[in-house]
Short mmCIF file of C-alpha atoms in Angstrom, two decimals:
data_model
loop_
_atom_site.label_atom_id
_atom_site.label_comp_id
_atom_site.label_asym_id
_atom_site.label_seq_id
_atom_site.Cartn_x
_atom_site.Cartn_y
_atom_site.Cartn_z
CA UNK A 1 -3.90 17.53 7.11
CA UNK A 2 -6.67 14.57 8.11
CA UNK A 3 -7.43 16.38 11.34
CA UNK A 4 -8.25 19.81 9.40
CA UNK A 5 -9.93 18.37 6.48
CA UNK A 6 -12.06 16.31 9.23
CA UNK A 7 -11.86 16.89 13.23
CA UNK A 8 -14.47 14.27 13.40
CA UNK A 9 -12.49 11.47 12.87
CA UNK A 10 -10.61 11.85 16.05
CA UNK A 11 -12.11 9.48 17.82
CA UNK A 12 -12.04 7.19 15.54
CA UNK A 13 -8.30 6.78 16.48
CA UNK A 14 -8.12 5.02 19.98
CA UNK A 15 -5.11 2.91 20.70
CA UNK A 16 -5.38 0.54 23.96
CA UNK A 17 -9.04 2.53 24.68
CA UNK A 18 -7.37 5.89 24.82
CA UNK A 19 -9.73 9.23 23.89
CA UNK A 20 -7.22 11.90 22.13
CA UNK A 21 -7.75 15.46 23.42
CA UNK A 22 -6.02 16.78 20.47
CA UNK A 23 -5.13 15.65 16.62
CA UNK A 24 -1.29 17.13 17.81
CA UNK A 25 -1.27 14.87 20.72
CA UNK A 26 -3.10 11.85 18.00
CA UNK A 27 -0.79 12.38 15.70
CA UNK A 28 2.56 12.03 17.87
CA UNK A 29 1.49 8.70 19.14
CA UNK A 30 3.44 5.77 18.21
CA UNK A 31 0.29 3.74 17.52
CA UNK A 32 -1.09 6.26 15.23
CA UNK A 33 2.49 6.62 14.23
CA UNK A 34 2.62 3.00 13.48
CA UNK A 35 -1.16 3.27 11.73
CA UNK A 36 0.24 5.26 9.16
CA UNK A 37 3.00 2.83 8.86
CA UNK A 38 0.46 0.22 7.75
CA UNK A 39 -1.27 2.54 5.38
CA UNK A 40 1.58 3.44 3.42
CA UNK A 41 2.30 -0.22 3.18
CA UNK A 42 -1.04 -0.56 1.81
CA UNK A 43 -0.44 1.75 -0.94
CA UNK A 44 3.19 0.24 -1.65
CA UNK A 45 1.62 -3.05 -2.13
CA UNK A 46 -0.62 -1.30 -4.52
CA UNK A 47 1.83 0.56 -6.55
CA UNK A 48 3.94 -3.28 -6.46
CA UNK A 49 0.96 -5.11 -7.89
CA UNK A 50 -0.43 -1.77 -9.95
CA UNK A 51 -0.30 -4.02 -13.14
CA UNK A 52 -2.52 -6.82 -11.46
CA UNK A 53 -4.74 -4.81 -8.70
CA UNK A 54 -7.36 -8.08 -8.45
CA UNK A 55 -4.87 -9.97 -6.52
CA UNK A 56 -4.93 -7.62 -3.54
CA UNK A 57 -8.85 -7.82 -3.93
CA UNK A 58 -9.20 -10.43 -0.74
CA UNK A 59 -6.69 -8.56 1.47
CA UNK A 60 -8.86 -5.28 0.65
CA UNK A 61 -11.99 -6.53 1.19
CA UNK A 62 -11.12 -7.59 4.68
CA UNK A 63 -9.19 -4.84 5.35
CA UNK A 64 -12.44 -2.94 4.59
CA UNK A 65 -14.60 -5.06 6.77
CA UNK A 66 -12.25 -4.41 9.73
CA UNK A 67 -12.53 -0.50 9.10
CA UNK A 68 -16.25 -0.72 9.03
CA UNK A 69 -16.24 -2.85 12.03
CA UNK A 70 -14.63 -0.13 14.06
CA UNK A 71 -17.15 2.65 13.20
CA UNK A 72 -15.17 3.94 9.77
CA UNK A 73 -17.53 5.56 7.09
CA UNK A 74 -16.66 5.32 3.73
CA UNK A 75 -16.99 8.68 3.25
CA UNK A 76 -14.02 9.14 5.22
CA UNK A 77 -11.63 7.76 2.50
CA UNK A 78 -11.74 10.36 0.37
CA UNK A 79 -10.81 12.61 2.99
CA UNK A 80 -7.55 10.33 3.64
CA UNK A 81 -6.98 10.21 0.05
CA UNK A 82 -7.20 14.34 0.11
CA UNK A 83 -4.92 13.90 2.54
CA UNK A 84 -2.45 11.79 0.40
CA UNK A 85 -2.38 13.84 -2.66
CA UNK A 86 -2.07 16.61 -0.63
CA UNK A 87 1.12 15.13 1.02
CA UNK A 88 2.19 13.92 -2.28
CA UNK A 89 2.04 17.41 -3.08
CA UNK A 90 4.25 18.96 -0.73
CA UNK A 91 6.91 16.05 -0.66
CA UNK A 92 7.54 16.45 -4.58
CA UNK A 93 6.63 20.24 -5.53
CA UNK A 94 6.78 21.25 -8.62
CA UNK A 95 7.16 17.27 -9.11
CA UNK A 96 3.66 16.19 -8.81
CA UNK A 97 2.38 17.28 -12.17
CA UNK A 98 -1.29 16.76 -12.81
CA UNK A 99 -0.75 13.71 -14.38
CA UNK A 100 0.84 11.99 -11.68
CA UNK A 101 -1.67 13.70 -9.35
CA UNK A 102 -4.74 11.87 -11.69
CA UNK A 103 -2.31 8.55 -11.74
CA UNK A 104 -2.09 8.72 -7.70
CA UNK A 105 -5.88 9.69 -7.59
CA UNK A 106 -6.97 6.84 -10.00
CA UNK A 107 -4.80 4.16 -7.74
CA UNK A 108 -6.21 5.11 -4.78
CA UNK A 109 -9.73 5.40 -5.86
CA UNK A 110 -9.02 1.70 -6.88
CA UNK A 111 -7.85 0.41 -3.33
CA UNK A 112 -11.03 2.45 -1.88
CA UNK A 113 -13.08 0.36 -4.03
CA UNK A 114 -11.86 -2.78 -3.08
CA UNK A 115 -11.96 -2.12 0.34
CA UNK A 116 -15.79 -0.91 0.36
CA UNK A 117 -16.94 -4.31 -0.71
CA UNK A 118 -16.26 -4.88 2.93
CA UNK A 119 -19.42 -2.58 3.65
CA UNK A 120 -21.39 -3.70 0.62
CA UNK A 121 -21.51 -7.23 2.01
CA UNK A 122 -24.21 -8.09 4.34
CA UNK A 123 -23.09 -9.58 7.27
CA UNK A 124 -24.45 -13.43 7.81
CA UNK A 125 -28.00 -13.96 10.03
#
């Protein structure tokens, strides 16, 4: 769902210098494979620590700085988190009722806002 909410971040996802020529052939690599591996165990460290979000506020932060340092807009979150919800969606059905949607929303607008301190701070020099 990333790749038709936003074609434009394609490129962003080069493994080992590599240019995709499609999202399909992007999104059967194993290092985007294992990319989405890492995100998820972002969000299960947030849903582990939900009652006590401010001690994942350091890992965030950097985490941010390293996706601005590769060329990531912010912008592009909410298209990832779009893309969670939506998954969300389909995995659980009638399941994902619109509070759990808001709960999921409000979690992950959270973790986004940890992580963009890492573009709010101005580099040193």
């Amino acid at each position: 769902r990333l790749f038709d909410l936003d074609p434009d971040l394609l490129p962003l996802f080069q493994y080992n210098c590599k240019q995709f020529a499609s999202p399909q052939e992007c999104l059967s690599a194993p290092e985007f494979l294992d990319h989405i591996k890492k995100v998820m165990l972002v969000i299960d460290a947030a849903v582990s620590h939900l009652e006590n979000l401010s001690s994942l506020e350091e890992y965030l932060y950097n985490l941010g700085k390293k996706h601005q340092a590769v060329g990531v807009k912010v912008e592009s979150f909410s298209t990832v988190g779009e893309s969670l919800l939506y998954m969300l969606e389909k995995c659980l059905g009638t399941a994902f009722s619109p509070d759990m949607q808001e709960a999921w929303s409000r979690l992950y607008g959270a973790v986004v806002k940890a992580m963009r301190r890492g573009w709010d701070t101005l580099p040193e020099g």
